[in-house]
Coordinates of C-alpha atoms and ligand atoms in Angstrom, one line a residue:
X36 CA 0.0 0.0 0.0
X37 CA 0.9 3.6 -1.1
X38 CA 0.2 7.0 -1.1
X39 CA -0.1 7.9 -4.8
X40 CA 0.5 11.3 -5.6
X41 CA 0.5 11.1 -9.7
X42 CA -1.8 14.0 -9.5
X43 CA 0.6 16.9 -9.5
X44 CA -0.5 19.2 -12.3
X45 CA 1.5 20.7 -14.6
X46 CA 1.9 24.7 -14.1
X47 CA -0.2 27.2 -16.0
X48 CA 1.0 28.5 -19.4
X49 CA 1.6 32.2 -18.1
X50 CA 4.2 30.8 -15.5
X51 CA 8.0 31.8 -16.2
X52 CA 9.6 28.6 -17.7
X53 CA 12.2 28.4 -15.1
X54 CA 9.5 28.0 -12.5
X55 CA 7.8 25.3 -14.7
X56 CA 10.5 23.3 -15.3
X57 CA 11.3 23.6 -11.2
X58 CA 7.9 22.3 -10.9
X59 CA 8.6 19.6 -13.2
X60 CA 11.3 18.4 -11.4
X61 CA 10.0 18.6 -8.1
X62 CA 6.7 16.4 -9.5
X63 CA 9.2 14.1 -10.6
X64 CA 11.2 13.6 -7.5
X65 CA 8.1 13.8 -5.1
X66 CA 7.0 10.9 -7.4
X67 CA 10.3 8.8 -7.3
X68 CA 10.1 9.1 -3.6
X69 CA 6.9 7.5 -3.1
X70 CA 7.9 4.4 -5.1
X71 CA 10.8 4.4 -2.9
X72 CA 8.7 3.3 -0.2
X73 CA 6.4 6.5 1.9
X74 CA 5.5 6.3 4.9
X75 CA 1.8 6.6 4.7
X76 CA -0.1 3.5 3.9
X77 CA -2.9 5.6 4.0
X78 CA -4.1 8.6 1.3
X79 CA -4.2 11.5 3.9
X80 CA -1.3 13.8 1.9
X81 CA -3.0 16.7 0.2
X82 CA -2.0 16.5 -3.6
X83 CA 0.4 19.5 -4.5
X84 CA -1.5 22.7 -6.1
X85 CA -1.3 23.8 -9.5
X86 CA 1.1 26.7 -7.9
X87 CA 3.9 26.4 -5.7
X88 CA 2.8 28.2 -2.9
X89 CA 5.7 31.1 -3.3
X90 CA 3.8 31.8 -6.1
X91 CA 0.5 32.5 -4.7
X92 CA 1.9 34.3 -2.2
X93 CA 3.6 36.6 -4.3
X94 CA 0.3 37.3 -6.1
X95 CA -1.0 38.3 -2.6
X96 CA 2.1 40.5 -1.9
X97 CA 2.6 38.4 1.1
X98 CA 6.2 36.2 2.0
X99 CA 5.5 32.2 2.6
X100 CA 9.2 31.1 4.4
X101 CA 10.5 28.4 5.8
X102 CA 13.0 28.3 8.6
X103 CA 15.5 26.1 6.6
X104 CA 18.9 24.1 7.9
X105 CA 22.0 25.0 5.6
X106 CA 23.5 22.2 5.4
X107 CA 20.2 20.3 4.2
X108 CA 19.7 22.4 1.3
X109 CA 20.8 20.0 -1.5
X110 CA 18.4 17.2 -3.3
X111 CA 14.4 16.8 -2.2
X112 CA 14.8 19.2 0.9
X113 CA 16.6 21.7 -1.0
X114 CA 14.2 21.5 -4.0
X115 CA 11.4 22.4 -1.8
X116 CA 12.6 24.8 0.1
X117 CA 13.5 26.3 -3.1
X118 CA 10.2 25.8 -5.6
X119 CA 7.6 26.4 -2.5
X120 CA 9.1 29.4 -0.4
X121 CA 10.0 33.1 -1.2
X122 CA 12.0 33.4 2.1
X123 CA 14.3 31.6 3.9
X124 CA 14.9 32.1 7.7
X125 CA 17.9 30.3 9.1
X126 CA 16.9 28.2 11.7
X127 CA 20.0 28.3 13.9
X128 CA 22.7 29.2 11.8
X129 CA 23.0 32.9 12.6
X130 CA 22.2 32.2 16.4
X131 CA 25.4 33.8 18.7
X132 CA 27.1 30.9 19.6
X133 CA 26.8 29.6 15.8
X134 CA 28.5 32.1 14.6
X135 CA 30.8 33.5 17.4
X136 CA 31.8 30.6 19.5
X137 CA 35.1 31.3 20.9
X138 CA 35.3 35.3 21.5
X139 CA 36.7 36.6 17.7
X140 CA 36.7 33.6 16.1
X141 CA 33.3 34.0 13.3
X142 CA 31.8 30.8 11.6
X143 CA 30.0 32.3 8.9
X144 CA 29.5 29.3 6.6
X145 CA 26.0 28.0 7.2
X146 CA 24.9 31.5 7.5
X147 CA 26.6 32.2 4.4
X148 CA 25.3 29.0 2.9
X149 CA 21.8 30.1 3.2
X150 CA 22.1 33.7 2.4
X151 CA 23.2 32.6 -1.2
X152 CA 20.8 29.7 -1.8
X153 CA 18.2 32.0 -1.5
X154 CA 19.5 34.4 -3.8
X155 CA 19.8 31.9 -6.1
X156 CA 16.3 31.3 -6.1
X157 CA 15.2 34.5 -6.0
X158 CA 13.9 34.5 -2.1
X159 CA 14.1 36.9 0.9
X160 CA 16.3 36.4 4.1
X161 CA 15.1 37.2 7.6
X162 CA 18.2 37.2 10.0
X163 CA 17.6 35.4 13.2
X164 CA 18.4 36.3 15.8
X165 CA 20.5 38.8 17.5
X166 CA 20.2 39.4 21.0
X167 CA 18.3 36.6 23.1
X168 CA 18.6 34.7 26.5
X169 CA 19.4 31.6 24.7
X170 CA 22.1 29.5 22.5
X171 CA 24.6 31.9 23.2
X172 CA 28.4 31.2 23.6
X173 CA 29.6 29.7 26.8
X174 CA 32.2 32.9 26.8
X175 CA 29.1 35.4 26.8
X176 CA 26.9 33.6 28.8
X177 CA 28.9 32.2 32.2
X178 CA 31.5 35.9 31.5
X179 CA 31.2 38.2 33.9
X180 CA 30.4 41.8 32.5
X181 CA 30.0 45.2 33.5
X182 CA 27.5 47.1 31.8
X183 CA 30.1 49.4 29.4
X184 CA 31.6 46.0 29.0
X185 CA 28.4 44.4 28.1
X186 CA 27.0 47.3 25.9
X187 CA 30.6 47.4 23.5
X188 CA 30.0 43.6 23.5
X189 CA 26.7 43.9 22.3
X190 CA 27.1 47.2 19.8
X191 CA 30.0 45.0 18.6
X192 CA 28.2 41.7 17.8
X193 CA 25.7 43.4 15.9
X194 CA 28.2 45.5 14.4
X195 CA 29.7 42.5 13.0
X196 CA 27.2 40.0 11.8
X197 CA 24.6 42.8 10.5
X198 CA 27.4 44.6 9.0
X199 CA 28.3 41.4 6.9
X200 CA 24.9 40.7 5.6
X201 CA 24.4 44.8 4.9
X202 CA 21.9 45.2 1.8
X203 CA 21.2 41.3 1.6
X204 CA 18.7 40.4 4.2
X205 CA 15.1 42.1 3.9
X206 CA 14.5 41.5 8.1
X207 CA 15.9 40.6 11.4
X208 CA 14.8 39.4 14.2
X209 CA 16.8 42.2 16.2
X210 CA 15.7 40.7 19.7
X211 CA 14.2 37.8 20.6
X212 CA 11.5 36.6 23.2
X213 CA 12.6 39.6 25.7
X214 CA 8.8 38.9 27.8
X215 CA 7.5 36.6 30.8
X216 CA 4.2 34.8 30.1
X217 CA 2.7 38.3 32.7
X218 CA 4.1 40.9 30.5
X219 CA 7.3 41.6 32.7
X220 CA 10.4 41.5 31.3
X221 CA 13.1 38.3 31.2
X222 CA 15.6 37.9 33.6
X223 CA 18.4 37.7 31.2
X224 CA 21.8 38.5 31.0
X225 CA 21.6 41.7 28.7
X226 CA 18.3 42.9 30.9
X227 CA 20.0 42.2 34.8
X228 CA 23.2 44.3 33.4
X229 CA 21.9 46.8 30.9
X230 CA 18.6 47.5 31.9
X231 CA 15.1 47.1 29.5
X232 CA 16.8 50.0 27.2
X233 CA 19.2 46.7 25.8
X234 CA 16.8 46.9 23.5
X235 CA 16.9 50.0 22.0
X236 CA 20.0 50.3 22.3
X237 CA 19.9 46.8 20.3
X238 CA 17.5 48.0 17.2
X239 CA 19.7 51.5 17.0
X240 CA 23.5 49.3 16.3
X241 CA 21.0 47.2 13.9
X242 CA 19.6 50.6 12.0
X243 CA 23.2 51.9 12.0
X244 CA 24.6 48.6 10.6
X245 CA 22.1 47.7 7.8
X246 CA 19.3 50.9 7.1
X247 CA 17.6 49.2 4.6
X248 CA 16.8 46.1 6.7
X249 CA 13.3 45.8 8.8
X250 CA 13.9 45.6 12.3
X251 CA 11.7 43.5 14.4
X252 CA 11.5 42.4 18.0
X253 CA 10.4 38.6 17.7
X254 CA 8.0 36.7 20.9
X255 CA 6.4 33.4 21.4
X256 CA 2.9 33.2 23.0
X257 CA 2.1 36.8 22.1
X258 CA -0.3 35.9 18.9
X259 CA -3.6 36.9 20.6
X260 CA -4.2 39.6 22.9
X261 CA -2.9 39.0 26.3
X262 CA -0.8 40.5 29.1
X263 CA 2.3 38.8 27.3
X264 CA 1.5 41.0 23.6
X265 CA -0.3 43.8 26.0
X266 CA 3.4 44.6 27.2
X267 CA 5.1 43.7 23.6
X268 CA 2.6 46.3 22.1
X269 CA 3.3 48.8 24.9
X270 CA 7.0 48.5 24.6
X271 CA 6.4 49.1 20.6
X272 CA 4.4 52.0 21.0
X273 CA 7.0 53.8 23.9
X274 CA 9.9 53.0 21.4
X275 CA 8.1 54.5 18.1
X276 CA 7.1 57.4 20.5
X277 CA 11.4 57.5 21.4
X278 CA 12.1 57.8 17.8
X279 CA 13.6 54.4 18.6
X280 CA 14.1 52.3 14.9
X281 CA 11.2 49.9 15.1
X282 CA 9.6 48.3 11.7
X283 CA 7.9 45.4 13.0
X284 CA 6.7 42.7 15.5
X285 CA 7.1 39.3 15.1
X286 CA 4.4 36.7 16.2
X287 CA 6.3 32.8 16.3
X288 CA 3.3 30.9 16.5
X289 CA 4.2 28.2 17.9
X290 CA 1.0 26.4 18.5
X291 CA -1.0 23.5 19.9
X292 CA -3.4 21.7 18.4
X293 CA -6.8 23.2 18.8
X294 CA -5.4 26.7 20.6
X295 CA -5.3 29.1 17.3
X296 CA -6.0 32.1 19.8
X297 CA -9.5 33.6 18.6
X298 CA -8.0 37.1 19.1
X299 CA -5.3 36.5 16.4
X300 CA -6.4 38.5 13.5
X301 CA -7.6 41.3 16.2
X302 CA -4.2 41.2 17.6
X303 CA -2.4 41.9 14.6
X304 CA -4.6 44.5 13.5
X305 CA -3.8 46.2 17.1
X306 CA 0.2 46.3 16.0
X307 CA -0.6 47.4 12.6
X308 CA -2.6 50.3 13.6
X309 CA 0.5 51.5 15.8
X310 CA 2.3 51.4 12.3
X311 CA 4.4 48.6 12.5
X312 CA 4.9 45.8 10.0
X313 CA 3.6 41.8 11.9
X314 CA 5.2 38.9 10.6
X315 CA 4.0 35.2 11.7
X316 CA 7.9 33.8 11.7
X317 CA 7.6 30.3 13.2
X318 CA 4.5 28.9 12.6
X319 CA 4.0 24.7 13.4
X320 CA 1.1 23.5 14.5
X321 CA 1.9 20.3 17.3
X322 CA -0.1 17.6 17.9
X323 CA 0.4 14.5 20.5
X324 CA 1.6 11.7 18.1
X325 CA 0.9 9.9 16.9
X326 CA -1.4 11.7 14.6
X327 CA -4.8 10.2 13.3
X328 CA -6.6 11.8 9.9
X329 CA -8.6 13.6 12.2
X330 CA -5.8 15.9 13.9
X331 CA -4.5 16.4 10.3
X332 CA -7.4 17.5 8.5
X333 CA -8.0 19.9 11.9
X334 CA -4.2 20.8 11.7
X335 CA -5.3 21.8 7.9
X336 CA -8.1 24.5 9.3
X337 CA -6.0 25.7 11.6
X338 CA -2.7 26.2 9.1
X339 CA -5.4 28.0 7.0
X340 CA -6.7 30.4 9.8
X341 CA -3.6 31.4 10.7
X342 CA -2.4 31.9 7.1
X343 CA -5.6 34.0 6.6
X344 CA -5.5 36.3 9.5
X345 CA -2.2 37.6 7.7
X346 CA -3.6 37.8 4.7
X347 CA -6.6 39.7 6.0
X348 CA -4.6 42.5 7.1
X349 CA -2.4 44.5 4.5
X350 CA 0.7 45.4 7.4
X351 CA 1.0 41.3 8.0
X352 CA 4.2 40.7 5.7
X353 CA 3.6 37.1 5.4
X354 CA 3.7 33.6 7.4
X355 CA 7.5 31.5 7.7
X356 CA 6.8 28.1 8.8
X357 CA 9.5 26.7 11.2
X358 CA 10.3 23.9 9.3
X359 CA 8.9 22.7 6.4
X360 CA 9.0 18.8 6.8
X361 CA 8.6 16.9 10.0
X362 CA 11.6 15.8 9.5
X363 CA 13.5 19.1 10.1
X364 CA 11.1 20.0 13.1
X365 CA 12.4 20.8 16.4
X366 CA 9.0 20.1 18.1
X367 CA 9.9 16.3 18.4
X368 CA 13.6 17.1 20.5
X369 CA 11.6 19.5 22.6
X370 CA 7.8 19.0 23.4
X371 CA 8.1 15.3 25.0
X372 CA 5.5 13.2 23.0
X373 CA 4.5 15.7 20.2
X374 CA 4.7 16.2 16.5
X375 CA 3.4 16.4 13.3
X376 CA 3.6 19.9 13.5
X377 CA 4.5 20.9 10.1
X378 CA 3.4 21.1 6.6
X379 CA 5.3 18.0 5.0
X380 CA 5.5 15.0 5.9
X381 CA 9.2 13.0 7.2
X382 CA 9.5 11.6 3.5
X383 CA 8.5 15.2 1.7
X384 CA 4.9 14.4 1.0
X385 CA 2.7 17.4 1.8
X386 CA 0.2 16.9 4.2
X387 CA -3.2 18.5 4.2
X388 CA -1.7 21.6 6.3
X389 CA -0.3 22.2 3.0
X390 CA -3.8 22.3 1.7
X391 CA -4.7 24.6 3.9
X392 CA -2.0 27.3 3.6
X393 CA -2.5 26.8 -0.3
X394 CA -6.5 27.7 0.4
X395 CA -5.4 30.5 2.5
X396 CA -3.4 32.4 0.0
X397 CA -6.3 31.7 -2.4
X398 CA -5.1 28.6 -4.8
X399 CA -6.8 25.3 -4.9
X400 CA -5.7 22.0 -4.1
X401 CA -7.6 18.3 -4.0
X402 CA -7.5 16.6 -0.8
X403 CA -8.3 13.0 -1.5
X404 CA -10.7 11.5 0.2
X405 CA -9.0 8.9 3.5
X406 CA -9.2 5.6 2.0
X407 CA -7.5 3.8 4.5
X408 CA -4.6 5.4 7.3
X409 CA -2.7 2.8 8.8
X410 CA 1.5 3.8 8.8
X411 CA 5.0 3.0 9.9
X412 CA 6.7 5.5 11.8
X413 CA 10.8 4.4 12.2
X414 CA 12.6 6.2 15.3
X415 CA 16.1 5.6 16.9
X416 CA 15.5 5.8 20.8
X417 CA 18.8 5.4 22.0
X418 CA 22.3 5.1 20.5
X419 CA 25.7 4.6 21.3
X420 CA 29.0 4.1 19.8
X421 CA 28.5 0.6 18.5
X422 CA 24.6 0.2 19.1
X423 CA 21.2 1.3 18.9
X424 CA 18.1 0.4 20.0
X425 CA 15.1 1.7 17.1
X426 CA 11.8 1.2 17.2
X427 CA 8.6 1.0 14.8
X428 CA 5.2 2.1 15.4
X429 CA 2.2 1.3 13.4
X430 CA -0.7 3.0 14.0
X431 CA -3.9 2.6 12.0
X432 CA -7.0 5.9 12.2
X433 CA -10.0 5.4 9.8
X434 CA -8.9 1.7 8.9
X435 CA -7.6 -1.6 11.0
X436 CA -5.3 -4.1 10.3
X437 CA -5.5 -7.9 11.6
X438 CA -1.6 -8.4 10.5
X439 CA 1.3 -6.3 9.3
X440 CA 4.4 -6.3 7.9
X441 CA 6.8 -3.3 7.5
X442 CA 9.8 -3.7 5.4
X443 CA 12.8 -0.9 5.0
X444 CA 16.6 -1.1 3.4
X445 CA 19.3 0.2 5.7
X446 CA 21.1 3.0 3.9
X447 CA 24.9 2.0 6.0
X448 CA 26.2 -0.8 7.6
X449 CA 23.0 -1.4 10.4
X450 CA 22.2 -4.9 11.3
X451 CA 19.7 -5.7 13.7
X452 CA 21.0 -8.1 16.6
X453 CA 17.3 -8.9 18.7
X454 CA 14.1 -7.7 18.2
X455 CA 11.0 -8.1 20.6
X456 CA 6.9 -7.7 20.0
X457 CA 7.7 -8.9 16.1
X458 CA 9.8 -11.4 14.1
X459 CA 12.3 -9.4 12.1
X460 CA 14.8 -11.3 9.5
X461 CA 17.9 -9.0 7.8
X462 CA 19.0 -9.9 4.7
X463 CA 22.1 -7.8 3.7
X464 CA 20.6 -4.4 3.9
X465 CA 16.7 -5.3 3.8
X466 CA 14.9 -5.6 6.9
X467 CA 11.5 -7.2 7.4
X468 CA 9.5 -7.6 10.3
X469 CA 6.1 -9.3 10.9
X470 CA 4.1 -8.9 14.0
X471 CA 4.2 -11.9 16.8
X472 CA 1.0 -14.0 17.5
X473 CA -0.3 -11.8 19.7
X474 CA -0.1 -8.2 18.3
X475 CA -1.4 -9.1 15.0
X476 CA -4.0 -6.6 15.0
X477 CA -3.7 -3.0 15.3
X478 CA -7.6 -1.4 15.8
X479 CA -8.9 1.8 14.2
X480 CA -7.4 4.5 16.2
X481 CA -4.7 2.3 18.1
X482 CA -1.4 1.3 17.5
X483 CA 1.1 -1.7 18.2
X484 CA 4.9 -0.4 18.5
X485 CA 7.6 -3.2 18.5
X486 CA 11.3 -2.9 19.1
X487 CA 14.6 -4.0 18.1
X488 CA 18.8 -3.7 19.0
X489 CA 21.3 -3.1 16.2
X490 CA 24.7 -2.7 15.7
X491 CA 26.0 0.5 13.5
X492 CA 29.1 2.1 11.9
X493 CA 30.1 4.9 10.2
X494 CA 26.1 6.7 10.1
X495 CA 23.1 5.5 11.4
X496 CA 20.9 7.1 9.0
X497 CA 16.9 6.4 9.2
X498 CA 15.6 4.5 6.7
X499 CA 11.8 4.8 4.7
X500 CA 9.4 2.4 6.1
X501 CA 7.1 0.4 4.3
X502 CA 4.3 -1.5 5.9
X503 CA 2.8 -4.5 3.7
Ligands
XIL1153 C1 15.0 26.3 17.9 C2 15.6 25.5 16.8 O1 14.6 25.2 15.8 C3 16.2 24.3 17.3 O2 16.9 23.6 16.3 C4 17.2 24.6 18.4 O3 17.7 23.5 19.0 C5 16.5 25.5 19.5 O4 15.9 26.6 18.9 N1 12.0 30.2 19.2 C6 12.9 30.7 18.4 C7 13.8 29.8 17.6 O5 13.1 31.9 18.3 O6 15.1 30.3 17.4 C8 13.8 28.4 18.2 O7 14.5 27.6 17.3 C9 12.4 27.9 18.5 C10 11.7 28.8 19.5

């Protein structure tokens, strides 16, 4: 069983050919990667749209980004992010202690990496981030400082890493997440020795570094109107009333399933009417996995709401998704138990969240209807030098299985060693495992996990899953 996605339409006639033949390409290698073996056994991808999404988004005026990982940027991932996005933010590359990690010694290459792939294709680049409480250096954040030390260290970095991007990057996130959940301001290391005027002091080096650049102060949990965006808003309107440089606010959007914030359309219209630009900069959408058809086709509405709140008002800029495939999600590493949060799937199949962003910016797309949703899911729980222990779920929502069988090829020298809850057999690189007597069937809505032991060298990379 697999997802078939032979649909993908070819582009209209008044598309630029380059784009077309992109397009081409990507329908090709979306369709070599489903015979490769997808995960899905079910149909629940939404098909691709007759337009790239960059594409309808530009005929809104309005950015669709991704926050992307440099050194991904080759092959499927790379196409993608390339054909579907008309800005790039990079999702840890220009983070402090990525690019300063001893004190004067820069690492520019990921940064840089990114910054030319997407002039290359003809996309935007919002800088991220400059001054925040986290991933900094060890040498900035356990050093002790005096504030005239602290404010040349600061003036400095900014200085510096603005100063090398000058005229390339259309936004940055000048500071990052400076609130408490009640509207006071972080404890952090800039804030207990400068003072809240950090940042000021913060978006005047960034104006003097790079004018043309928009300058934004960037927040999670401060999408609908609440004491958290209550203070961001207040702090907006006392810097704009300073004469402080201040283009924009950005909203992350880092949300839960179900909690699109009823006030969110409200709350931007709020910041716009202050005169300020709002971007939504790190949208995902988590779920508790693992996922059924249900919570995706929910996770569909909700990527569209928050797509068309933006689009409803003209002073939102656009919507960058952080991450494009769950694959390159952080949600998974950070919220215990949760993902699914973004719009592709972990083999590049895009899921009906991209549906919904698609309806959003006013294209069309065909979901097909759910035939049957039972699928694999392939994870590495622990590893160490020699071994790993891995372990397969299957989980079935709007169908049922009464036996299974998932098969996958090991892409470097992995060989399992013991397995438990199936029978698993290695030939050379193929691996296939069939459930025991007892865990045969796996119920509409349920699943059945079973694990194994394997030895590894050189990479451990994580193959495509196939259930039978
Ligand atoms: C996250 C990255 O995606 C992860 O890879 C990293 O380990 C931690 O940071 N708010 C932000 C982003 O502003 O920079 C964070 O990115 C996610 C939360």
């Amino acid at each position: 069983m697999r997802t078939s996605r032979s649909s993908l339409s070819s582009g209209s006639s008044s598309s630029p050919p380059a784009r077309s033949s992109l397009r081409a390409r990507l329908a090709a290698l979306l369709t070599g990667a489903s015979a490769v073996g997808a995960l899905l056994a079910g149909a629940t991808a939404a098909h691709a749209a007759d337009a790239p999404l960059r594409d309808l988004a530009d005929a809104k005026g309005k950015v669709i980004g991704t926050a992307v990982t440099g050194s991904k940027l080759t092959g499927t991932y790379g196409d993608i992010a390339g054909a579907e996005f008309n800005s790039l933010t990079p999702g840890n590359a220009m983070k402090w202690e990525s690019v300063e990690p001893s004190r004067g010694t820069y690492n520019w290459a990921e940064a840089d990496r990114i910054v030319e792939f997407a002039e290359a294709h003809g996309q935007q680049v919002r800088g991220h981030t400059l001054v925040w409480h986290s991933q900094n250096p060890g040498w900035l954040a356990n050093g002790t400082w005096t504030a005239d030390e602290l404010s040349q260290v600061l003036d400095d970095h900014i200085a510096t890493e603005v100063g090398r991007y000058k005229g390339r990057l259309a936004a940055w996130d000048v500071v990052n997440e400076p609130f408490n959940e009640d509207g006071t301001y972080r404890q952090s290391l800039f804030y207990n020795t400068l003072g809240q005027d950090y940042i000021a002091q913060a978006l005047t080096a960034a104006r003097a570094a790079d004018p043309d650049a928009k300058l934004y102060i960037n927040d999670y949990n401060v999408e609908g109107v609440n004491a958290k965006s209550t203070a961001l808003y207040n702090l907006v309107k006392s810097l704009k009333e300073r004469g402080v440089p201040i283009d924009g606010v950005g909203l992350q959007a880092h949300l839960i399933l179900g909690q699109v914030p009823a006030t969110l359309q409200q709350n931007i219209q709020r910041f716009a009417d202050l005169g300020v630009d709002v971007a939504i900069t790190e949208l995902d959408i988590r779920m508790q996995l693992p996922a059924t058809s249900a919570e995706l086709t929910q996770q569909a509405e909700e990527y569209k709401a928050v797509v068309a709140a933006c689009v409803a008002v003209s002073r939102c800029t656009g919507v960058t998704v952080w991450g494009f495939t769950d694959s390159d999600s952080w949600i998974p590493d950070v919220f215990d138990g949760y993902g699914a949060a973004t719009p592709y799937d972990e083999n590049y199949a895009p899921k009906p969240a991209y549906g919904g962003i698609v309806t959003a910016l006013g294209g069309t797309t065909t979901t097909p209807p759910p035939t049957d949703a039972c699928s694999a899911t392939y994870s590495v729980t622990s590893q160490w030098n020699t071994g790993f222990t891995g372990q397969v779920r299957i989980s079935c929502s709007g169908a049922s299985l009464s036996s299974w069988k998932v098969n996958w090829t090991y892409g470097a020298d992995q060989r399992i060693t013991q397995s438990w809850n199936a029978n698993c057999t290695q030939t050379g690189t193929q691996v296939s495992c069939s459930n025991a007597s007892y865990n045969g069937s796996v119920p509409e809505g349920g699943s059945v996990t079973f694990g194994f032991n394997a030895s590894w060298s050189g990479s451990n990379p994580v193959p495509a899953v196939t259930l039978a």
